[in-house]
Coordinates of N, CA and C and ligand atoms in Angstrom, one line a residue:
M1 N 89.7 5.5 12.9 CA 89.1 5.5 11.6 C 87.7 6.1 11.7
N2 N 87.3 7.0 10.8 CA 85.9 7.4 10.8 C 85.5 7.7 9.4
F3 N 84.2 7.4 9.2 CA 83.6 7.5 7.8 C 82.6 8.7 7.8
F4 N 82.5 9.2 6.6 CA 81.5 10.3 6.3 C 80.6 9.7 5.2
D5 N 79.3 9.4 5.6 CA 78.3 8.9 4.6 C 77.8 10.2 4.0
T6 N 78.3 10.4 2.7 CA 78.0 11.7 2.1 C 76.6 11.8 1.4
H7 N 75.8 10.7 1.5 CA 74.5 10.7 0.8 C 73.6 9.7 1.5
A8 N 72.7 10.1 2.3 CA 71.8 9.2 3.0 C 70.4 9.8 3.1
H9 N 69.4 9.0 2.8 CA 68.0 9.5 2.9 C 67.4 9.1 4.2
L10 N 68.0 9.6 5.3 CA 67.4 9.3 6.7 C 66.1 9.9 6.8
N11 N 65.7 10.8 5.9 CA 64.4 11.4 5.9 C 63.4 10.6 5.2
A12 N 63.8 9.4 4.7 CA 62.8 8.5 4.0 C 61.9 7.8 5.1
E13 N 60.7 7.5 4.6 CA 59.7 6.9 5.6 C 60.2 5.6 6.2
Q14 N 61.1 4.9 5.5 CA 61.6 3.6 6.0 C 62.3 3.8 7.4
F15 N 62.7 5.1 7.7 CA 63.4 5.3 8.9 C 62.5 5.9 10.0
D16 N 61.2 6.1 9.7 CA 60.3 6.7 10.7 C 60.3 5.8 11.9
G17 N 60.6 6.4 13.1 CA 60.6 5.7 14.3 C 61.9 4.9 14.7
S18 N 62.8 4.8 13.7 CA 64.0 4.1 14.0 C 65.3 4.9 13.9
L19 N 65.2 6.2 13.7 CA 66.3 7.1 13.5 C 67.3 7.1 14.6
V20 N 66.9 7.1 15.9 CA 67.8 7.1 17.0 C 68.7 5.8 16.9
D21 N 68.1 4.7 16.7 CA 68.8 3.4 16.6 C 69.7 3.4 15.4
V22 N 69.2 3.8 14.3 CA 70.0 3.8 13.0 C 71.3 4.7 13.2
I23 N 71.1 5.8 13.8 CA 72.3 6.7 14.0 C 73.2 6.2 15.1
A24 N 72.7 5.5 16.1 CA 73.5 4.9 17.1 C 74.4 3.8 16.5
R25 N 73.7 3.0 15.6 CA 74.5 1.9 14.9 C 75.6 2.4 14.0
A26 N 75.2 3.5 13.4 CA 76.2 4.2 12.5 C 77.5 4.6 13.3
R27 N 77.2 5.2 14.5 CA 78.4 5.6 15.3 C 79.2 4.4 15.8
E28 N 78.5 3.3 16.1 CA 79.2 2.1 16.5 C 80.1 1.6 15.4
E29 N 79.8 1.9 14.2 CA 80.6 1.5 13.0 C 81.4 2.6 12.5
S30 N 81.7 3.6 13.4 CA 82.7 4.7 13.1 C 82.2 5.6 12.0
V31 N 80.9 5.7 11.7 CA 80.3 6.6 10.8 C 80.0 7.9 11.6
S32 N 81.0 8.8 11.6 CA 80.8 10.0 12.6 C 80.0 11.1 11.9
R33 N 79.9 11.1 10.6 CA 79.2 12.2 9.9 C 78.3 11.6 8.8
I34 N 77.1 12.2 8.7 CA 76.1 11.8 7.7 C 75.5 13.0 7.0
N35 N 75.4 13.0 5.7 CA 74.7 14.0 5.0 C 73.3 13.5 4.6
V36 N 72.3 14.1 5.1 CA 70.9 13.7 4.8 C 70.4 14.5 3.6
V37 N 70.0 13.9 2.5 CA 69.7 14.6 1.3 C 68.2 14.6 1.0
G38 N 67.8 15.8 0.6 CA 66.3 16.0 0.2 C 66.1 15.7 -1.2
T39 N 64.8 15.3 -1.5 CA 64.4 15.1 -2.9 C 63.2 15.9 -3.3
T40 N 62.5 16.5 -2.3 CA 61.3 17.4 -2.5 C 61.5 18.5 -1.4
L41 N 60.6 19.5 -1.5 CA 60.6 20.5 -0.4 C 60.4 19.9 1.0
S42 N 59.3 19.1 1.1 CA 59.0 18.5 2.4 C 60.1 17.6 2.9
D43 N 60.6 16.8 2.0 CA 61.7 15.9 2.3 C 63.0 16.7 2.7
S44 N 63.2 17.9 2.1 CA 64.3 18.7 2.5 C 64.1 19.4 3.8
L45 N 62.9 19.8 4.1 CA 62.6 20.3 5.5 C 62.9 19.2 6.5
R46 N 62.5 18.0 6.2 CA 62.7 16.9 7.2 C 64.3 16.7 7.3
A47 N 65.0 16.8 6.3 CA 66.5 16.6 6.3 C 67.1 17.7 7.3
V48 N 66.6 18.9 7.2 CA 67.1 20.0 8.0 C 66.7 19.7 9.5
Q49 N 65.5 19.3 9.7 CA 65.1 18.9 11.1 C 66.0 17.8 11.7
I50 N 66.3 16.8 10.9 CA 67.2 15.7 11.4 C 68.6 16.3 11.7
A51 N 69.1 17.1 10.8 CA 70.4 17.7 11.0 C 70.4 18.5 12.3
E52 N 69.3 19.2 12.6 CA 69.3 20.0 13.9 C 69.2 19.1 15.1
D53 N 68.6 17.9 14.9 CA 68.4 17.0 16.1 C 69.6 16.2 16.4
F54 N 70.5 15.9 15.5 CA 71.6 15.0 15.8 C 73.0 15.7 15.4
D55 N 74.0 15.5 16.3 CA 75.3 15.9 16.1 C 75.9 15.1 14.9
G56 N 76.7 15.8 14.1 CA 77.4 15.1 13.1 C 76.5 14.8 11.9
V57 N 75.3 15.3 11.9 CA 74.4 15.0 10.8 C 74.1 16.4 10.1
Y58 N 74.2 16.4 8.8 CA 74.0 17.6 8.0 C 72.9 17.4 7.0
A59 N 72.5 18.5 6.4 CA 71.4 18.4 5.4 C 71.8 19.0 4.0
T60 N 71.2 18.4 3.0 CA 71.3 18.9 1.6 C 69.9 19.2 1.1
V61 N 69.6 20.3 0.6 CA 68.3 20.7 0.2 C 68.1 20.9 -1.3
G62 N 67.0 20.3 -1.8 CA 66.8 20.5 -3.2 C 65.6 19.6 -3.7
I63 N 65.4 19.7 -5.0 CA 64.3 18.9 -5.6 C 64.9 18.0 -6.7
Q64 N 64.8 16.7 -6.4 CA 65.4 15.7 -7.3 C 64.7 15.7 -8.6
P65 N 65.4 15.4 -9.7 CA 64.9 15.5 -11.1 C 63.6 14.7 -11.3
N66 N 63.4 13.6 -10.6 CA 62.2 12.8 -10.8 C 61.0 13.5 -10.1
Y67 N 61.2 14.5 -9.3 CA 60.1 15.1 -8.6 C 59.8 16.6 -9.1
V68 N 60.5 17.0 -10.1 CA 60.4 18.5 -10.5 C 59.0 18.8 -11.0
S69 N 58.3 17.8 -11.6 CA 56.9 18.0 -12.2 C 55.9 18.2 -11.0
D70 N 56.2 17.6 -9.9 CA 55.3 17.7 -8.7 C 55.5 18.9 -7.9
A71 N 56.6 19.7 -8.1 CA 57.0 20.8 -7.3 C 55.9 21.9 -7.4
G72 N 55.5 22.5 -6.3 CA 54.6 23.6 -6.3 C 55.4 24.9 -6.7
S73 N 54.6 25.9 -7.1 CA 55.3 27.1 -7.7 C 56.3 27.8 -6.7
G74 N 56.0 27.7 -5.4 CA 56.9 28.4 -4.5 C 57.9 27.5 -3.9
D75 N 57.9 26.2 -4.3 CA 58.8 25.2 -3.6 C 60.3 25.6 -3.8
F76 N 60.7 26.0 -5.0 CA 62.1 26.3 -5.1 C 62.5 27.6 -4.3
D77 N 61.6 28.5 -4.2 CA 61.9 29.7 -3.3 C 62.2 29.3 -1.9
S78 N 61.4 28.3 -1.5 CA 61.6 27.8 -0.1 C 63.0 27.1 0.0
I79 N 63.4 26.3 -1.1 CA 64.7 25.7 -1.1 C 65.8 26.8 -1.0
I80 N 65.6 27.9 -1.7 CA 66.6 29.0 -1.7 C 66.8 29.5 -0.2
E81 N 65.6 29.6 0.5 CA 65.7 30.1 1.9 C 66.4 29.0 2.7
L82 N 66.1 27.8 2.6 CA 66.7 26.7 3.4 C 68.2 26.6 3.1
A83 N 68.6 26.9 1.9 CA 70.0 26.8 1.5 C 71.0 27.6 2.4
D84 N 70.5 28.7 3.0 CA 71.3 29.5 3.8 C 71.5 29.0 5.3
R85 N 70.7 28.0 5.7 CA 70.8 27.5 7.1 C 72.1 26.9 7.3
P86 N 72.6 27.1 8.6 CA 74.0 26.6 8.9 C 74.2 25.1 8.8
D87 N 73.1 24.3 9.1 CA 73.3 22.9 9.0 C 73.2 22.4 7.6
V88 N 72.8 23.2 6.6 CA 72.7 22.8 5.2 C 74.1 23.0 4.6
I89 N 74.7 21.9 4.1 CA 76.1 21.9 3.6 C 76.1 21.8 2.1
A90 N 75.0 21.5 1.4 CA 75.0 21.4 0.0 C 73.6 21.6 -0.6
V91 N 73.5 21.7 -2.0 CA 72.3 22.0 -2.7 C 72.0 20.7 -3.6
G92 N 70.8 20.2 -3.4 CA 70.5 19.0 -4.2 C 69.6 18.0 -3.4
E93 N 69.2 16.8 -3.9 CA 69.9 16.4 -5.0 C 69.2 16.9 -6.3
T94 N 70.1 17.2 -7.3 CA 69.6 17.8 -8.5 C 70.2 16.9 -9.6
G95 N 70.1 17.3 -10.9 CA 70.6 16.5 -12.0 C 69.6 16.2 -13.0
M96 N 69.7 15.0 -13.7 CA 68.8 14.6 -14.7 C 68.7 13.1 -14.7
D97 N 67.5 12.6 -15.2 CA 67.2 11.2 -15.2 C 66.4 10.8 -16.4
R98 N 67.0 10.1 -17.3 CA 66.2 9.7 -18.5 C 65.7 8.2 -18.3
Y99 N 66.1 7.6 -17.2 CA 65.7 6.2 -17.0 C 64.3 6.1 -16.5
W100 N 64.0 6.9 -15.5 CA 62.6 6.8 -15.0 C 61.7 7.7 -15.8
D101 N 62.2 8.8 -16.4 CA 61.5 9.6 -17.3 C 60.2 10.1 -16.7
R102 N 60.3 10.6 -15.4 CA 59.1 11.0 -14.7 C 58.8 12.4 -14.9
A103 N 59.7 13.2 -15.5 CA 59.4 14.6 -15.7 C 60.0 15.0 -17.1
P104 N 59.4 16.0 -17.8 CA 60.0 16.4 -19.1 C 61.5 16.8 -18.9
I105 N 62.3 16.4 -19.9 CA 63.7 16.6 -19.7 C 64.1 18.0 -19.7
E106 N 63.3 18.9 -20.4 CA 63.6 20.3 -20.4 C 63.4 20.9 -19.0
L107 N 62.3 20.4 -18.3 CA 62.0 20.9 -17.0 C 63.1 20.4 -16.0
Q108 N 63.6 19.2 -16.2 CA 64.7 18.7 -15.4 C 66.0 19.6 -15.6
R109 N 66.2 19.9 -16.9 CA 67.4 20.7 -17.1 C 67.3 22.1 -16.5
E110 N 66.1 22.7 -16.6 CA 65.8 24.0 -16.0 C 66.1 24.0 -14.5
F111 N 65.6 23.0 -13.8 CA 65.8 22.9 -12.3 C 67.2 22.6 -12.0
F112 N 67.9 21.8 -12.8 CA 69.3 21.5 -12.6 C 70.1 22.8 -12.6
C113 N 69.9 23.6 -13.7 CA 70.6 24.9 -13.8 C 70.3 25.8 -12.6
K114 N 69.0 25.8 -12.2 CA 68.7 26.6 -11.0 C 69.4 26.2 -9.7
H115 N 69.5 24.9 -9.6 CA 70.3 24.4 -8.4 C 71.8 24.7 -8.5
V116 N 72.3 24.6 -9.7 CA 73.8 24.9 -9.8 C 74.0 26.4 -9.5
E117 N 73.1 27.3 -10.0 CA 73.2 28.7 -9.8 C 73.0 29.0 -8.3
L118 N 72.1 28.3 -7.6 CA 71.9 28.5 -6.2 C 73.2 28.1 -5.4
S119 N 73.7 27.0 -5.8 CA 75.0 26.5 -5.2 C 76.1 27.5 -5.3
L120 N 76.2 28.1 -6.5 CA 77.3 29.1 -6.7 C 77.0 30.3 -5.9
R121 N 75.8 30.7 -5.8 CA 75.4 31.9 -5.0 C 75.7 31.7 -3.5
V122 N 75.3 30.6 -2.9 CA 75.5 30.4 -1.5 C 76.9 29.8 -1.1
G123 N 77.6 29.4 -2.2 CA 79.0 28.9 -1.9 C 79.0 27.6 -1.3
K124 N 78.0 26.7 -1.6 CA 77.9 25.4 -1.1 C 77.8 24.4 -2.3
P125 N 78.5 23.3 -2.2 CA 78.5 22.4 -3.4 C 77.1 21.9 -3.8
F126 N 77.0 21.4 -5.1 CA 75.7 20.8 -5.5 C 75.9 19.3 -5.6
V127 N 74.8 18.6 -5.5 CA 74.8 17.1 -5.5 C 74.1 16.6 -6.7
V128 N 74.7 15.9 -7.6 CA 74.1 15.5 -8.9 C 73.7 14.0 -8.9
H129 N 72.4 13.8 -9.3 CA 71.9 12.5 -9.6 C 71.9 12.4 -11.1
M130 N 72.5 11.3 -11.7 CA 72.5 11.2 -13.1 C 72.2 9.8 -13.5
R131 N 71.2 9.6 -14.3 CA 70.9 8.2 -14.8 C 70.6 8.3 -16.3
N132 N 71.4 7.5 -17.0 CA 71.2 7.4 -18.5 C 71.2 8.8 -19.2
C133 N 72.0 9.7 -18.7 CA 72.0 11.0 -19.4 C 73.3 11.8 -19.2
G134 N 74.4 11.1 -19.3 CA 75.7 11.7 -19.1 C 75.9 12.9 -20.0
D135 N 75.5 12.8 -21.3 CA 75.8 13.9 -22.2 C 75.0 15.1 -21.8
D136 N 73.7 14.9 -21.4 CA 72.9 16.1 -20.9 C 73.6 16.8 -19.8
I137 N 74.1 16.0 -18.9 CA 74.7 16.6 -17.7 C 76.0 17.4 -18.1
V138 N 76.8 16.8 -19.0 CA 78.0 17.5 -19.4 C 77.6 18.8 -20.1
D139 N 76.5 18.8 -20.9 CA 76.0 20.0 -21.6 C 75.8 21.1 -20.6
V140 N 75.1 20.7 -19.5 CA 74.8 21.7 -18.4 C 76.1 22.3 -17.8
F141 N 77.0 21.3 -17.5 CA 78.3 21.8 -16.9 C 79.0 22.8 -17.9
N142 N 78.9 22.5 -19.2 CA 79.5 23.3 -20.2 C 78.9 24.7 -20.2
S143 N 77.6 24.8 -19.9 CA 77.0 26.1 -19.8 C 77.5 27.0 -18.6
F144 N 78.2 26.3 -17.7 CA 78.8 27.0 -16.5 C 80.3 27.0 -16.7
I145 N 80.8 26.9 -17.9 CA 82.3 26.7 -18.1 C 83.1 27.9 -17.5
D146 N 82.5 29.1 -17.6 CA 83.2 30.3 -17.1 C 83.3 30.3 -15.5
R147 N 82.5 29.3 -14.9 CA 82.6 29.2 -13.4 C 83.5 28.0 -13.0
K148 N 84.1 27.4 -13.9 CA 85.0 26.3 -13.6 C 86.2 26.7 -12.7
P149 N 86.7 25.9 -11.8 CA 86.2 24.6 -11.4 C 84.9 24.7 -10.6
L150 N 84.0 23.7 -11.0 CA 82.7 23.7 -10.3 C 82.9 22.8 -9.0
N151 N 82.1 23.2 -8.0 CA 82.2 22.6 -6.7 C 80.9 21.7 -6.5
G152 N 81.1 20.4 -6.7 CA 80.0 19.5 -6.6 C 80.4 18.1 -6.6
V153 N 79.3 17.2 -6.5 CA 79.6 15.8 -6.4 C 78.6 15.0 -7.3
M154 N 79.2 14.0 -8.1 CA 78.4 13.1 -8.8 C 78.1 12.0 -7.9
H155 N 76.8 11.9 -7.4 CA 76.5 10.9 -6.4 C 76.1 9.6 -6.9
S156 N 76.5 8.5 -6.2 CA 76.2 7.1 -6.6 C 76.6 6.9 -8.0
F157 N 77.8 7.3 -8.4 CA 78.3 7.3 -9.7 C 78.2 5.9 -10.4
T158 N 77.6 5.9 -11.6 CA 77.5 4.7 -12.4 C 77.9 4.9 -13.9
G159 N 78.5 6.1 -14.1 CA 78.9 6.4 -15.5 C 80.2 5.7 -15.9
D160 N 80.6 5.9 -17.2 CA 81.8 5.3 -17.6 C 83.0 6.2 -17.4
E161 N 84.2 5.6 -17.8 CA 85.4 6.3 -17.6 C 85.5 7.7 -18.2
C162 N 84.9 7.8 -19.4 CA 84.9 9.0 -20.2 C 84.1 10.1 -19.4
L163 N 83.0 9.7 -18.9 CA 82.2 10.7 -18.2 C 82.9 11.1 -16.9
A164 N 83.5 10.1 -16.2 CA 84.2 10.4 -15.0 C 85.3 11.4 -15.2
E165 N 86.0 11.2 -16.3 CA 87.1 12.1 -16.7 C 86.6 13.5 -16.9
K166 N 85.5 13.6 -17.6 CA 84.9 15.0 -17.9 C 84.5 15.7 -16.5
C167 N 83.9 14.9 -15.7 CA 83.5 15.4 -14.4 C 84.7 15.9 -13.5
I168 N 85.7 15.1 -13.5 CA 86.9 15.4 -12.8 C 87.5 16.7 -13.4
E169 N 87.5 16.8 -14.7 CA 88.0 18.0 -15.4 C 87.3 19.2 -15.0
F170 N 86.0 19.1 -14.8 CA 85.2 20.2 -14.3 C 85.4 20.6 -12.9
G171 N 86.1 19.7 -12.1 CA 86.4 20.0 -10.7 C 85.6 19.2 -9.7
L172 N 84.7 18.3 -10.3 CA 83.8 17.6 -9.4 C 84.4 16.5 -8.6
H173 N 83.7 16.1 -7.6 CA 84.1 14.9 -6.8 C 83.2 13.7 -7.3
I174 N 83.6 12.5 -7.1 CA 82.9 11.3 -7.5 C 82.6 10.5 -6.3
S175 N 81.3 10.2 -6.1 CA 80.9 9.4 -4.9 C 80.4 8.0 -5.3
F176 N 80.9 7.0 -4.6 CA 80.5 5.6 -4.9 C 79.6 5.0 -3.8
A177 N 78.6 4.3 -4.2 CA 77.6 3.7 -3.2 C 77.8 2.2 -3.3
G178 N 76.8 1.4 -2.7 CA 76.9 0.0 -2.6 C 77.0 -0.8 -3.9
M179 N 76.5 -0.2 -5.0 CA 76.6 -0.9 -6.3 C 78.0 -1.3 -6.6
L180 N 79.0 -0.5 -6.1 CA 80.4 -0.8 -6.4 C 80.8 -2.2 -5.9
T181 N 80.1 -2.7 -4.9 CA 80.5 -4.0 -4.3 C 79.8 -5.2 -5.0
Y182 N 78.9 -4.9 -5.9 CA 78.2 -6.0 -6.5 C 79.1 -6.9 -7.5
K183 N 78.8 -8.2 -7.5 CA 79.6 -9.1 -8.3 C 79.7 -8.6 -9.8
K184 N 78.6 -8.1 -10.3 CA 78.5 -7.7 -11.7 C 79.1 -6.3 -12.0
S185 N 79.7 -5.7 -11.0 CA 80.1 -4.3 -11.2 C 81.6 -4.1 -11.5
D186 N 82.1 -5.1 -12.3 CA 83.6 -5.0 -12.6 C 83.9 -3.7 -13.4
D187 N 83.0 -3.3 -14.3 CA 83.3 -2.1 -15.1 C 83.3 -0.9 -14.2
L188 N 82.4 -0.8 -13.2 CA 82.3 0.3 -12.3 C 83.6 0.4 -11.4
R189 N 84.0 -0.8 -11.0 CA 85.2 -0.9 -10.2 C 86.4 -0.4 -11.0
R190 N 86.5 -0.7 -12.3 CA 87.6 -0.3 -13.1 C 87.5 1.2 -13.2
V191 N 86.3 1.8 -13.4 CA 86.2 3.3 -13.5 C 86.7 3.9 -12.2
A192 N 86.2 3.3 -11.1 CA 86.6 3.9 -9.7 C 88.1 4.0 -9.6
A193 N 88.8 3.0 -10.1 CA 90.3 3.0 -9.9 C 91.0 4.1 -10.7
T194 N 90.2 4.7 -11.6 CA 90.8 5.8 -12.4 C 90.6 7.2 -11.8
I195 N 89.8 7.3 -10.7 CA 89.5 8.6 -10.1 C 90.7 9.0 -9.2
P196 N 91.1 10.3 -9.4 CA 92.2 10.7 -8.5 C 91.7 10.6 -7.0
M197 N 92.6 10.1 -6.2 CA 92.1 9.8 -4.8 C 91.6 11.0 -4.1
D198 N 92.0 12.2 -4.4 CA 91.6 13.4 -3.7 C 90.2 13.9 -4.2
R199 N 89.6 13.1 -5.1 CA 88.2 13.4 -5.5 C 87.2 12.4 -5.1
L200 N 87.6 11.4 -4.4 CA 86.8 10.2 -4.0 C 85.9 10.5 -2.8
L201 N 84.6 10.1 -2.9 CA 83.7 10.1 -1.7 C 83.0 8.8 -1.7
I202 N 82.5 8.5 -0.5 CA 81.6 7.3 -0.3 C 80.3 7.7 0.3
E203 N 79.3 6.8 0.0 CA 77.9 7.1 0.5 C 77.2 5.7 0.6
T204 N 76.1 5.8 1.3 CA 75.2 4.6 1.3 C 74.0 4.7 0.3
D205 N 73.6 6.0 0.1 CA 72.4 6.3 -0.6 C 71.2 5.5 0.0
C206 N 71.3 5.2 1.3 CA 70.3 4.4 2.0 C 69.0 5.2 2.0
P207 N 67.8 4.6 1.9 CA 67.5 3.2 2.2 C 67.8 2.2 1.0
Y208 N 68.3 2.7 -0.1 CA 68.4 1.9 -1.3 C 69.8 1.2 -1.3
L209 N 69.9 0.2 -2.2 CA 71.2 -0.4 -2.6 C 72.1 -0.8 -1.5
S210 N 71.7 -1.7 -0.6 CA 72.6 -2.2 0.4 C 73.8 -2.9 -0.2
P211 N 75.0 -2.7 0.4 CA 76.2 -3.3 -0.2 C 76.3 -4.8 0.0
H212 N 77.0 -5.5 -0.9 CA 77.4 -6.9 -0.7 C 78.2 -6.9 0.6
P213 N 78.1 -7.9 1.5 CA 77.3 -9.1 1.5 C 76.0 -8.9 2.2
H214 N 75.5 -7.7 2.3 CA 74.2 -7.4 3.0 C 73.1 -7.0 2.1
R215 N 73.1 -7.5 0.9 CA 72.1 -7.0 -0.1 C 70.7 -7.2 0.4
S216 N 70.5 -8.2 1.2 CA 69.1 -8.5 1.6 C 68.8 -7.6 2.9
H217 N 69.7 -6.9 3.4 CA 69.5 -6.0 4.5 C 68.7 -4.8 4.1
R218 N 67.4 -4.8 4.5 CA 66.5 -3.7 4.1 C 65.9 -3.0 5.3
P219 N 65.9 -1.7 5.4 CA 66.6 -0.8 4.5 C 68.1 -0.8 4.7
N220 N 68.8 -0.4 3.7 CA 70.2 -0.1 3.8 C 70.4 1.0 4.8
E221 N 71.5 1.1 5.5 CA 71.7 2.2 6.5 C 73.2 2.6 6.6
P222 N 73.5 3.7 7.1 CA 74.9 4.2 7.2 C 75.8 3.3 7.8
A223 N 75.4 2.4 8.8 CA 76.3 1.5 9.5 C 77.0 0.5 8.5
L224 N 76.4 0.4 7.3 CA 77.0 -0.6 6.3 C 78.0 0.0 5.4
I225 N 78.4 1.2 5.6 CA 79.2 1.9 4.6 C 80.6 1.3 4.5
R226 N 81.1 0.6 5.5 CA 82.4 0.1 5.5 C 82.7 -0.9 4.3
H227 N 81.6 -1.6 3.8 CA 81.7 -2.5 2.8 C 82.1 -1.8 1.5
T228 N 81.5 -0.7 1.2 CA 81.8 0.1 0.1 C 83.2 0.7 0.2
A229 N 83.6 1.1 1.4 CA 84.9 1.7 1.6 C 86.0 0.6 1.4
A230 N 85.7 -0.6 1.9 CA 86.7 -1.7 1.7 C 86.9 -2.1 0.3
C231 N 85.8 -2.1 -0.5 CA 85.9 -2.4 -1.9 C 86.7 -1.3 -2.7
L232 N 86.4 -0.1 -2.3 CA 87.1 1.0 -3.0 C 88.6 1.0 -2.6
A233 N 88.9 0.7 -1.3 CA 90.3 0.5 -0.9 C 91.0 -0.5 -1.7
E234 N 90.3 -1.6 -2.0 CA 90.9 -2.7 -2.7 C 91.3 -2.3 -4.1
Q235 N 90.5 -1.5 -4.7 CA 90.8 -1.0 -6.1 C 92.1 -0.2 -6.1
F236 N 92.4 0.5 -5.0 CA 93.5 1.4 -4.9 C 94.7 0.7 -4.2
G237 N 94.5 -0.5 -3.7 CA 95.6 -1.2 -3.1 C 96.0 -0.5 -1.7
V238 N 95.0 0.1 -1.1 CA 95.3 0.7 0.2 C 94.4 0.1 1.3
S239 N 94.7 0.4 2.6 CA 93.9 -0.2 3.7 C 92.6 0.5 3.7
I240 N 91.6 -0.1 4.4 CA 90.3 0.6 4.6 C 90.5 1.8 5.5
E241 N 91.5 1.7 6.4 CA 91.7 2.9 7.3 C 92.1 4.1 6.4
K242 N 93.0 3.8 5.5 CA 93.5 4.9 4.6 C 92.4 5.4 3.8
M243 N 91.5 4.5 3.2 CA 90.4 5.0 2.4 C 89.4 5.8 3.2
A244 N 89.2 5.4 4.5 CA 88.3 6.2 5.4 C 88.9 7.6 5.6
D245 N 90.2 7.6 5.8 CA 90.8 9.0 6.1 C 90.7 9.8 4.8
V246 N 91.0 9.3 3.7 CA 91.0 10.1 2.4 C 89.6 10.6 2.1
T247 N 88.6 9.7 2.1 CA 87.3 10.1 1.7 C 86.6 11.0 2.8
T248 N 86.9 10.8 4.0 CA 86.4 11.7 5.0 C 87.0 13.1 4.9
S249 N 88.3 13.2 4.7 CA 88.9 14.5 4.6 C 88.5 15.2 3.3
N250 N 88.3 14.4 2.2 CA 87.8 15.0 1.0 C 86.4 15.6 1.2
A251 N 85.5 14.9 1.9 CA 84.2 15.4 2.2 C 84.2 16.6 3.1
L252 N 85.1 16.6 4.1 CA 85.1 17.8 5.0 C 85.5 19.0 4.2
R253 N 86.5 18.8 3.3 CA 87.0 19.9 2.5 C 85.9 20.4 1.5
L254 N 85.3 19.4 0.8 CA 84.2 19.8 -0.2 C 83.1 20.6 0.5
F255 N 82.6 20.1 1.7 CA 81.5 20.7 2.3 C 81.8 21.8 3.2
G256 N 83.1 22.2 3.2 CA 83.5 23.4 4.0 C 83.4 23.2 5.5
L257 N 83.7 21.9 5.9 CA 83.6 21.6 7.3 C 85.0 21.5 8.0
D258 N 86.0 21.6 7.2 CA 87.4 21.5 7.8 C 87.9 22.7 8.4
Ligands
ZN1 ZN1 69.7 10.2 -3.3

């Protein structure tokens, strides 16, 4: 059995000085691959550095919607250059966020479109962050309808069944994080059960959102991913081994690593 943590912020300051241990614990828990995701230019550079330093660790580069107002004028050009690196397997995280409302929505949309275009140009999938703005996200997908099926992932998905269905229809993968395991997440678990198995991915989104029963474990880390995998397996009535196999082979195929 081996897991692919498709979304981890090992570049976050919470992991400064503990990366070697965190990655060793992940391997002990059969997490053989980890995708480290950038949220700013400097954070993306750090992700690429970590991917170079560790086997089985990859990078995703981009500017997260909550940080697009802070981006310098040349930052996205640097992301474009990074996207060509061999250890970089995806573009993002990108998307839109009306919850934190940290950047004008128009600017978020503009950056989201630029990331999708870059993803299409380099032939690597894009990683979508979506919070309280499913309709905006679908509008952007619709503007790329002539490029359907789109190659990307809705990360740490929290949308409803209708949004999930639209994303699947566009060709996207759906990734679930620790929130799936929470007592109050019955609705999300019901949505998860409707996703075609060949579109499912799992992630920790660490250092945030530790899964039940380790919610007090701070920071969250890749070694805890089995709890999310077990919960997802339960929704489908399959073993955790089967869910590990399915989600890992989905990720390898999506990121062009197979
Ligand atoms: Zn993230």
